Amino acid sequence: MSKVPQAKAAIVIGAGVGGVATAARLAKAGFNVTVFEKNDFTGGRCSLIHHEGYRFDQGPSLLLLPDLFREAFYDLDTSLEAEGVELYKCEPNYNLWFSDGESFELSTDTAKMKREIEKWEGKDGFDRYLSFLQESHRHYELSVTEVLKKNFTSLLDMTRLSFVREVFALHPFESIYSRAARYFWTERLRRVFTFGSMYMGMSPFDAPGTYSLLQYTELAEGIWYPKGGFHAIVAALVHIGQRLGVKYRLSTPVSQINISPTTGRATGITLQTGESVSADIVIVNADLVYAYNNLFPQSRTSSSKSTSTYAKSLSKRDASCSSISFYWSLDRKIPELTTHNIFLADAYQASFDDIFKRHLIPAEPSFYVNVPSRIDPTAAPEGCDSIVVLVPVGHLIEDAEGKGNSPSPSTQKSAQDWSHMVSTARNTVLSTISTRTGCTPLDSHIIHESVNTPLTWKSAFNLDRGAILGLSHSFFNVLAFRPRTRHVAYKSCYFVGASTHPGTGVPICLAGSKITSEQILGDLGMSVPWKKAAAKAQTSELDSVQRGLLPEWLDLRAFVYLLLAFVVYIAWSTIGAR
């Protein structure tokens, strides 16, 4: 009687979005999967805070790139709708509030955008806006095809013809701000269309121009919000995984990844309780820099030494920003605020320099205000609002000394007194919201407050330097330069999450879960169960795609210009011959 092959065991460390999605994918591929999570909840930063009928998204609050969400669920033989996930479309996308009393409404509604842009830059301004959309659309499509759906395991992957052919069209060596300045000629609109780099934890003056794709997906596909909070996505993926056999062990911190000294393979983990758990594969969804520095054994082997050296180098890489985040329960509604609100600093570039170069809180910060109860009434008791305020600040500097939020004269780095910074941020935010929107002062209506700072982000989620978006996304920190999805020295150990390829953000981590899962299956010679040949849809003759009569590169105008040039050339030649 033939022996039934035993399913391979996989351990996932961390129940963030990338971890739970990878767990479900591997379970679908036939693995016995167990997820270990240090906290008593799933989702990591994509989790919820509750207080007496008020609900807050602890981290992400905007669902972007919806196709990547749909793809993740489709690959698992289900859909968002089938899992009970209901998405609300946010309209407008944002209200942006300026200190001069003006505001700008960003929307997927082309008619609204035409009015808003022409108000500041006239008819030509809207024409340039459409050109900006065309460029950012190209950034979006190329990035999805060439970056988010492909792995970069070595520098050779950057020489792929399909990538090399398009790399300059992605404008990776120009900043978002410099690209936007080509299309928008007022400082106001340059700020309106570049603040989104904050989602990557970067300054618009440093973030590669490629990331205008974020503005594109907001304007072309919209901003969405899951009913019940962003964690509804995570909860659905957890339930899918559990149906496929995934086991979750919450409140179970991992102290070490076990490595065989003879084979150099990951063989399982050791928990903080001392319990050892064996596995064929270990996937790390914990913060990557933290994991490299804390979860691998120290020994005299060459692999251990190379891991230690690499871990130290990761700690020196540029990291994204952190945040001071307030979660306010209000005893009334604030109708002046929409679901998503942006308040931009007057000293726009200087405020980003304070965050990313001096690692402090700007004297006048830009900040984001989310009112989940505006789009989803279940987020607050009737007649009340729940409000989340995110103030970007510098990440932790371990050797900072002194007090206050001014640069130290000797080091030109911030002296990080977080209690002082929180107080400064709170006062500035309250004053700015009331002044710019004309709403009633909020402080007397806040009945409860929770706060996250870089210190709490670090302690709660093991985030290196408290950087909420992982490593930076500068050009030499992405693609093949970004920490790879497979360990640099140890076999059978893989990574998924914000600081590995393809990068940070919920939809990007979902794409990363597919990349890492397929890499694992490829290394083991196993088939990929979600690679199905799509049945060709039946189309009528009216729907068949037909190119023009002329070649794609030669439209009618070009043909006319060439014909005229030929006629002029013949005429000139004739005259010259006489």
XYZ file of C-alpha atoms in Angstrom:
578
model
C 0.000 0.000 0.000
C 1.502 3.349 -1.056
C 2.239 5.879 1.627
C 0.314 9.163 1.481
C 2.876 12.007 1.424
C 2.708 14.132 4.549
C 1.808 17.772 4.065
C 4.656 20.193 4.656
C 4.462 22.386 7.753
C 4.781 26.149 7.511
C 5.091 28.677 10.309
C 4.198 32.334 9.809
C 5.578 34.788 12.371
C 3.205 37.739 12.608
C -0.467 38.114 11.722
C -0.221 41.305 9.709
C -1.933 41.608 6.331
C 0.971 39.980 4.489
C 1.173 37.171 7.044
C -2.500 36.178 7.033
C -2.680 36.349 3.226
C 0.445 34.200 2.854
C -0.920 31.713 5.399
C -4.152 31.336 3.399
C -2.276 30.932 0.110
C 0.055 28.249 1.489
C -2.867 26.405 3.090
C -4.566 26.381 -0.319
C -1.346 24.909 -1.738
C -1.550 22.038 0.766
C 0.637 23.194 3.673
C -0.203 22.759 7.346
C 0.108 26.375 8.437
C 0.323 27.884 11.918
C 0.486 31.630 12.508
C 2.148 32.954 15.677
C 1.286 36.510 16.778
C 2.675 38.388 19.782
C -0.480 40.486 20.255
C -3.962 39.269 21.161
C -5.355 40.494 17.834
C -4.639 40.013 14.136
C -3.795 42.662 11.571
C -0.760 44.314 13.137
C -1.032 48.042 12.418
C -4.139 47.233 10.352
C -6.179 46.692 13.518
C -8.917 48.445 15.470
C -9.180 50.436 18.691
C -12.539 50.314 20.496
C -13.836 52.510 23.301
C -17.423 52.456 24.566
C -19.136 52.358 21.171
C -16.431 54.291 19.292
C -14.236 52.519 16.729
C -10.961 53.672 15.214
C -8.620 52.263 12.589
C -5.281 52.063 14.347
C -3.361 52.340 11.090
C -4.598 52.285 7.456
C -7.937 53.969 6.761
C -7.958 54.305 2.951
C -8.448 51.341 0.662
C -6.528 52.020 -2.549
C -5.702 49.839 -5.591
C -8.916 47.811 -5.158
C -7.990 45.378 -7.941
C -5.160 43.971 -5.809
C -7.675 43.188 -3.047
C -10.054 41.535 -5.499
C -7.197 39.485 -6.961
C -6.117 38.190 -3.532
C -9.625 36.949 -2.773
C -10.135 35.580 -6.293
C -6.924 33.542 -6.000
C -8.409 31.966 -2.860
C -11.581 30.970 -4.757
C -13.783 33.602 -3.173
C -14.520 37.323 -3.316
C -14.864 40.319 -1.050
C -18.636 40.150 -1.443
C -18.805 36.425 -0.699
C -16.853 37.008 2.527
C -19.257 39.725 3.639
C -16.858 42.624 3.023
C -18.833 45.691 1.986
C -16.915 48.639 0.546
C -18.102 52.241 0.762
C -16.832 54.743 -1.805
C -15.564 57.943 -0.215
C -16.763 61.055 -2.015
C -15.037 63.432 -2.074
C -11.653 61.753 -1.795
C -10.344 64.537 0.450
C -10.843 68.091 1.494
C -7.532 69.943 1.637
C -7.464 72.940 3.946
C -5.021 75.848 3.536
C -4.068 78.549 6.024
C -5.395 81.365 3.772
C -8.943 80.095 4.268
C -9.121 78.322 0.910
C -9.814 74.635 0.432
C -9.535 72.156 -2.433
C -11.806 69.147 -2.986
C -10.166 66.127 -4.599
C -12.651 63.850 -6.313
C -13.119 61.087 -8.883
C -15.813 63.335 -10.392
C -14.201 64.869 -13.489
C -16.652 67.788 -13.539
C -15.715 68.729 -9.955
C -12.003 68.439 -10.711
C -12.416 70.661 -13.783
C -14.039 73.384 -11.665
C -11.465 73.103 -8.883
C -8.417 73.195 -11.159
C -9.702 75.936 -13.461
C -10.382 78.057 -10.382
C -6.613 78.258 -9.810
C -4.957 77.558 -13.163
C -7.589 78.291 -15.817
C -8.575 76.239 -18.862
C -4.971 75.334 -19.688
C -4.570 74.068 -16.137
C -7.198 71.396 -16.643
C -5.537 70.351 -19.894
C -2.253 69.947 -17.995
C -4.100 67.985 -15.287
C -5.244 65.486 -17.910
C -1.627 65.156 -19.066
C -0.587 64.552 -15.445
C -3.212 61.818 -15.194
C -1.885 60.253 -18.375
C 1.642 60.118 -16.966
C 0.557 58.838 -13.551
C -1.660 56.245 -15.273
C 1.432 54.965 -17.059
C 3.329 54.884 -13.750
C 0.467 52.877 -12.258
C 0.120 50.307 -15.037
C 3.855 49.756 -15.447
C 4.393 49.467 -11.694
C 1.649 46.880 -11.289
C 2.941 44.819 -14.230
C 6.693 45.151 -13.776
C 7.094 45.620 -10.005
C 4.111 44.511 -7.931
C 3.672 41.219 -9.772
C 7.312 40.237 -10.225
C 10.045 39.345 -7.782
C 13.511 40.880 -7.748
C 15.800 38.227 -6.286
C 19.018 39.698 -7.689
C 20.330 42.703 -9.577
C 20.021 40.639 -12.767
C 16.245 40.889 -12.446
C 16.603 44.615 -13.070
C 18.017 43.816 -16.511
C 14.790 42.132 -17.662
C 14.025 43.567 -21.080
C 10.422 44.370 -20.143
C 11.666 46.382 -17.143
C 14.662 48.086 -18.775
C 12.502 49.138 -21.718
C 10.126 51.026 -19.394
C 12.310 52.118 -16.492
C 12.758 55.715 -17.637
C 9.017 56.041 -18.270
C 8.614 55.474 -14.513
C 10.737 58.588 -13.737
C 12.495 56.949 -10.770
C 15.299 59.534 -10.722
C 13.006 62.555 -10.441
C 10.919 63.454 -7.408
C 7.138 63.472 -7.299
C 7.286 67.212 -6.698
C 9.512 67.935 -9.710
C 7.259 65.852 -11.983
C 4.114 67.544 -10.676
C 5.714 70.966 -11.216
C 5.784 70.243 -14.943
C 1.986 70.056 -15.022
C 0.848 72.360 -12.228
C 2.095 75.922 -12.290
C 0.830 77.198 -8.939
C 2.363 76.186 -5.637
C -1.123 75.408 -4.327
C -1.791 72.687 -6.890
C 1.745 71.327 -6.681
C 1.034 70.643 -3.016
C -2.428 69.237 -3.733
C -0.958 66.620 -6.062
C 2.168 65.658 -4.095
C 1.172 65.301 -0.424
C 0.306 61.626 -1.069
C 3.978 60.657 -0.763
C 3.276 60.636 2.991
C 1.639 57.232 2.387
C 5.102 55.915 1.521
C 6.577 57.652 4.558
C 8.594 59.978 2.305
C 8.921 63.644 1.439
C 7.498 64.611 -1.983
C 10.843 66.288 -2.619
C 12.635 62.926 -2.281
C 10.044 60.283 -3.272
C 10.607 58.948 -6.827
C 8.213 60.332 -9.444
C 6.918 56.798 -9.983
C 4.741 57.132 -6.893
C 2.369 59.564 -8.580
C 0.583 56.260 -9.205
C -0.978 56.798 -5.758
C -2.649 60.008 -6.931
C -3.778 58.193 -10.047
C -5.473 55.293 -8.256
C -7.275 57.752 -5.966
C -8.517 59.892 -8.849
C -9.297 57.083 -11.311
C -10.392 54.225 -9.019
C -11.471 56.127 -5.928
C -10.864 55.779 -2.206
C -12.831 53.048 -0.463
C -13.589 52.116 3.121
C -14.661 48.663 4.394
C -17.796 48.644 6.540
C -16.768 47.875 10.107
C -13.250 49.235 9.645
C -10.203 48.295 7.604
C -9.664 45.223 9.762
C -12.662 43.660 7.984
C -10.236 42.776 5.171
C -7.854 41.064 7.596
C -10.692 39.258 9.392
C -11.975 37.903 6.072
C -8.514 36.591 5.137
C -8.188 34.993 8.576
C -11.547 33.237 8.147
C -10.592 32.023 4.658
C -7.341 30.652 6.034
C -9.097 28.917 8.907
C -11.468 27.242 6.460
C -8.388 25.935 4.679
C -6.913 24.679 7.955
C -4.719 27.563 9.151
C -4.251 27.655 12.928
C -3.747 30.925 14.803
C -1.890 31.227 18.096
C -2.332 34.768 19.424
C -0.530 36.284 22.428
C 2.367 33.974 21.543
C 5.646 35.877 21.052
C 8.492 34.180 19.181
C 11.984 34.486 20.659
C 14.049 32.763 17.957
C 14.002 31.160 14.528
C 15.785 27.820 14.808
C 18.511 27.100 12.254
C 20.155 23.731 11.629
C 23.921 24.194 12.068
C 24.615 21.439 9.544
C 22.210 22.314 6.723
C 21.730 26.045 7.322
C 17.976 25.598 7.063
C 15.239 27.122 9.180
C 13.740 24.201 11.099
C 11.125 25.986 13.204
C 10.881 28.475 16.044
C 11.313 28.780 19.785
C 8.636 30.678 21.682
C 9.292 32.996 24.616
C 7.842 30.260 26.839
C 10.651 27.934 25.737
C 8.408 25.758 23.575
C 9.918 24.653 20.254
C 7.781 24.203 17.142
C 9.161 22.453 14.065
C 8.389 23.342 10.467
C 9.671 22.849 6.928
C 9.263 26.520 6.077
C 9.354 29.705 8.189
C 7.815 32.934 6.856
C 8.586 36.135 8.732
C 5.876 38.796 8.738
C 7.376 40.568 11.730
C 9.217 43.828 11.002
C 12.092 42.707 8.786
C 14.818 44.849 10.364
C 13.714 43.752 13.841
C 13.690 40.098 12.747
C 17.185 40.167 11.241
C 18.564 41.800 14.392
C 16.659 39.800 17.006
C 15.221 36.495 15.812
C 18.208 34.641 14.349
C 20.710 32.720 16.499
C 24.176 34.125 17.109
C 26.976 31.656 16.405
C 30.414 31.437 14.850
C 29.226 29.995 11.542
C 29.816 32.011 8.400
C 26.048 32.170 7.775
C 25.434 33.604 11.245
C 28.212 36.168 10.812
C 26.919 37.259 7.413
C 23.393 37.525 8.842
C 24.669 39.663 11.729
C 26.594 41.944 9.363
C 23.596 42.292 7.071
C 21.309 42.984 10.044
C 23.527 45.855 11.173
C 23.553 47.308 7.666
C 19.731 47.230 7.587
C 19.629 49.288 10.786
C 21.617 51.990 9.008
C 19.337 52.202 5.988
C 16.919 55.083 5.569
C 13.617 54.381 7.278
C 10.179 55.862 6.697
C 8.669 58.372 9.088
C 6.718 57.630 12.237
C 3.597 59.339 13.554
C 1.875 60.791 16.534
C -1.675 59.500 16.126
C -4.641 60.696 18.181
C -7.890 58.728 18.494
C -10.652 61.029 19.757
C -14.172 60.132 20.893
C -16.379 63.216 20.401
C -19.740 63.847 22.026
C -21.066 65.540 18.868
C -20.640 65.555 15.103
C -18.288 67.957 13.307
C -20.056 68.439 9.949
C -17.284 70.641 8.547
C -15.002 67.571 8.350
C -15.437 64.972 5.594
C -14.187 61.383 5.826
C -10.648 62.317 4.764
C -9.104 65.726 5.425
C -5.610 67.084 4.820
C -4.184 70.176 6.497
C -1.022 71.360 4.734
C 1.736 73.411 6.347
C 2.611 76.794 4.857
C 6.314 75.945 5.055
C 5.693 72.839 2.953
C 9.232 71.742 2.104
C 10.685 72.847 5.441
C 8.084 70.795 7.304
C 9.150 67.654 5.422
C 12.822 68.444 6.062
C 12.056 68.625 9.785
C 10.535 65.130 9.628
C 12.940 63.318 7.323
C 16.247 65.123 7.835
C 16.047 66.321 11.436
C 13.641 63.626 12.729
C 11.444 65.955 14.722
C 7.940 67.362 14.589
C 7.685 70.527 12.462
C 6.701 73.749 14.216
C 3.749 73.774 11.798
C 3.079 70.194 10.694
C 0.974 68.928 7.836
C -1.472 66.308 9.110
C -4.315 63.984 8.132
C -7.734 63.792 9.806
C -9.968 60.767 9.289
C -13.614 60.709 10.408
C -14.690 57.055 9.926
C -18.141 57.787 11.335
C -18.786 60.093 8.357
C -18.727 57.171 5.903
C -19.655 54.353 8.312
C -22.133 55.339 11.057
C -21.242 52.205 13.046
C -17.915 53.838 13.978
C -19.528 56.068 16.643
C -22.705 56.354 18.725
C -25.561 58.211 17.063
C -24.996 61.965 16.946
C -21.257 61.565 17.689
C -18.020 61.336 15.719
C -14.887 59.245 16.022
C -11.813 61.093 14.756
C -8.303 59.860 13.957
C -5.494 62.387 13.518
C -2.158 61.325 12.033
C 0.732 63.759 12.434
C 3.852 62.563 10.570
C 7.002 62.906 12.702
C 10.572 61.693 12.523
C 11.362 58.137 13.500
C 13.207 57.327 16.718
C 16.857 58.248 17.039
C 18.430 56.027 19.653
C 21.236 58.423 20.542
C 19.138 61.602 20.762
C 19.825 63.683 23.833
C 18.224 66.685 25.478
C 14.700 68.051 25.427
C 12.271 69.791 23.134
C 11.605 69.605 19.415
C 14.498 71.706 18.162
C 17.643 70.341 16.528
C 20.584 69.772 18.836
C 23.302 72.332 17.881
C 26.053 69.720 18.107
C 24.439 66.922 16.113
C 21.772 68.750 14.088
C 19.481 65.891 15.080
C 16.344 66.232 17.106
C 16.315 65.862 20.836
C 13.243 63.699 21.048
C 11.084 64.567 24.029
C 7.920 62.769 23.021
C 5.672 64.036 25.807
C 6.513 67.588 24.712
C 5.994 66.694 21.043
C 2.594 65.093 21.746
C 1.465 68.196 23.603
C 2.713 70.436 20.783
C 1.019 68.288 18.144
C -2.308 68.197 20.004
C -2.438 71.971 20.510
C -1.434 72.684 16.907
C -3.962 70.225 15.457
C -6.878 71.522 17.563
C -6.098 75.143 16.727
C -5.557 74.484 13.003
C -8.761 72.479 12.509
C -10.928 75.145 14.127
C -9.202 78.060 12.406
C -9.245 76.619 8.887
C -12.649 74.901 8.834
C -14.551 77.312 11.090
C -15.851 74.416 13.174
C -16.539 74.600 16.878
C -13.388 74.078 19.010
C -12.933 70.337 19.415
C -11.149 70.160 22.766
C -14.294 70.640 24.849
C -16.034 67.816 22.951
C -13.312 65.155 23.291
C -14.569 62.715 25.910
C -11.788 60.153 25.448
C -8.346 60.119 23.842
C -5.884 57.365 22.923
C -2.449 58.171 21.508
C 0.224 56.336 19.546
C 3.779 57.691 19.344
C 6.955 56.282 17.787
C 7.657 54.670 21.167
C 4.313 52.837 21.286
C 4.514 51.855 17.616
C 7.888 50.288 18.365
C 6.827 48.477 21.542
C 3.452 47.227 20.257
C 4.603 46.012 16.837
C 8.410 45.657 17.121
C 8.822 48.351 14.458
C 12.461 49.277 13.955
C 12.913 52.920 15.046
C 9.118 53.153 15.327
C 8.959 53.681 11.546
C 5.309 52.993 10.712
C 5.917 52.191 7.036
C 9.127 50.195 7.333
C 12.205 51.020 5.302
C 12.204 54.039 3.004
C 11.198 53.733 -0.661
C 14.019 55.717 -2.234
C 15.329 54.225 -5.497
C 18.233 52.383 -3.861
C 15.867 50.902 -1.294
C 13.426 49.262 -3.705
C 13.401 46.531 -6.362
C 16.575 44.383 -6.121
C 18.059 46.826 -3.600
C 15.271 46.173 -1.091
C 15.729 43.304 1.381
C 14.770 40.171 -0.487
C 11.868 37.862 0.129
C 14.245 34.968 0.876
C 16.827 35.091 3.679
C 20.313 36.125 2.547
C 22.013 33.099 4.137
C 19.519 30.590 5.546
C 17.392 28.258 3.455
C 13.660 27.681 4.004
C 13.241 31.156 5.528
C 11.223 33.833 3.747
C 9.842 37.322 4.347
C 6.620 39.143 3.575
C 5.618 42.642 4.654
C 6.431 46.333 4.412
C 10.247 46.208 4.405
C 10.728 43.487 1.828
C 9.790 43.525 -1.861
C 7.545 44.988 -3.210
C 7.064 47.447 -0.309
C 4.691 49.054 2.146
C 0.925 49.562 2.225
C -1.911 47.047 2.553
C -2.467 46.377 -1.188
C 1.294 46.199 -1.773
C 1.713 43.673 1.046
C -1.127 41.622 -0.473
C 0.782 41.607 -3.760
C 3.888 40.653 -1.786
C 2.115 37.658 -0.246
C 1.540 36.292 -3.738
C 5.176 36.868 -4.742
C 6.563 35.192 -1.597
C 4.120 32.283 -1.746
C 4.961 31.583 -5.385
C 8.684 31.771 -4.592
C 8.263 29.173 -1.819
C 6.287 26.864 -4.091
C 8.821 27.318 -6.886
C 11.746 26.506 -4.587
C 9.970 23.318 -3.504
C 8.969 22.320 -7.025
C 5.271 22.551 -6.151
C 2.529 23.776 -8.451
C 0.850 27.129 -7.924
C -2.854 26.414 -7.350
C -4.163 29.873 -8.265
C -2.528 30.041 -11.692
C -5.535 29.112 -13.724
C -5.934 29.679 -17.424
C -8.637 32.282 -17.687
C -11.413 31.182 -19.992
C -11.642 33.435 -22.992
C -14.781 35.500 -22.724
C -17.220 35.267 -25.594
C -17.517 38.591 -27.347
C -19.685 39.783 -30.154
C -18.276 41.375 -33.277
C -19.082 44.777 -31.785
C -16.734 44.079 -28.844
C -13.769 42.714 -30.781
C -10.684 44.901 -30.450
C -9.418 46.250 -33.759
C -6.422 48.465 -34.311
C -6.577 51.367 -36.711
C -5.835 50.943 -40.410
C -2.500 52.668 -39.950
C 0.283 51.312 -37.724
C -0.045 52.238 -34.036
C 2.893 54.646 -34.232
C 1.431 56.443 -37.230
C -1.852 58.210 -36.608
C -3.706 60.266 -39.233
C -2.153 63.598 -38.210
C 1.343 62.174 -38.446
C 0.501 60.760 -41.877
C -0.734 64.175 -43.081
C 2.396 65.910 -41.715
C 4.646 63.392 -43.468
C 2.702 63.794 -46.711
C 3.004 67.609 -46.548
C 6.703 67.326 -45.801
C 7.125 65.050 -48.811
C 5.240 67.500 -51.085
C 7.381 70.417 -49.842
C 10.522 68.352 -50.389
C 9.509 67.486 -53.972
C 8.588 71.118 -54.691
C 11.857 72.380 -53.272
C 13.822 69.794 -55.232
C 12.017 70.823 -58.431
C 12.746 74.528 -57.843
C 16.351 73.737 -57.029
C 16.714 71.722 -60.228
C 15.715 74.776 -62.255
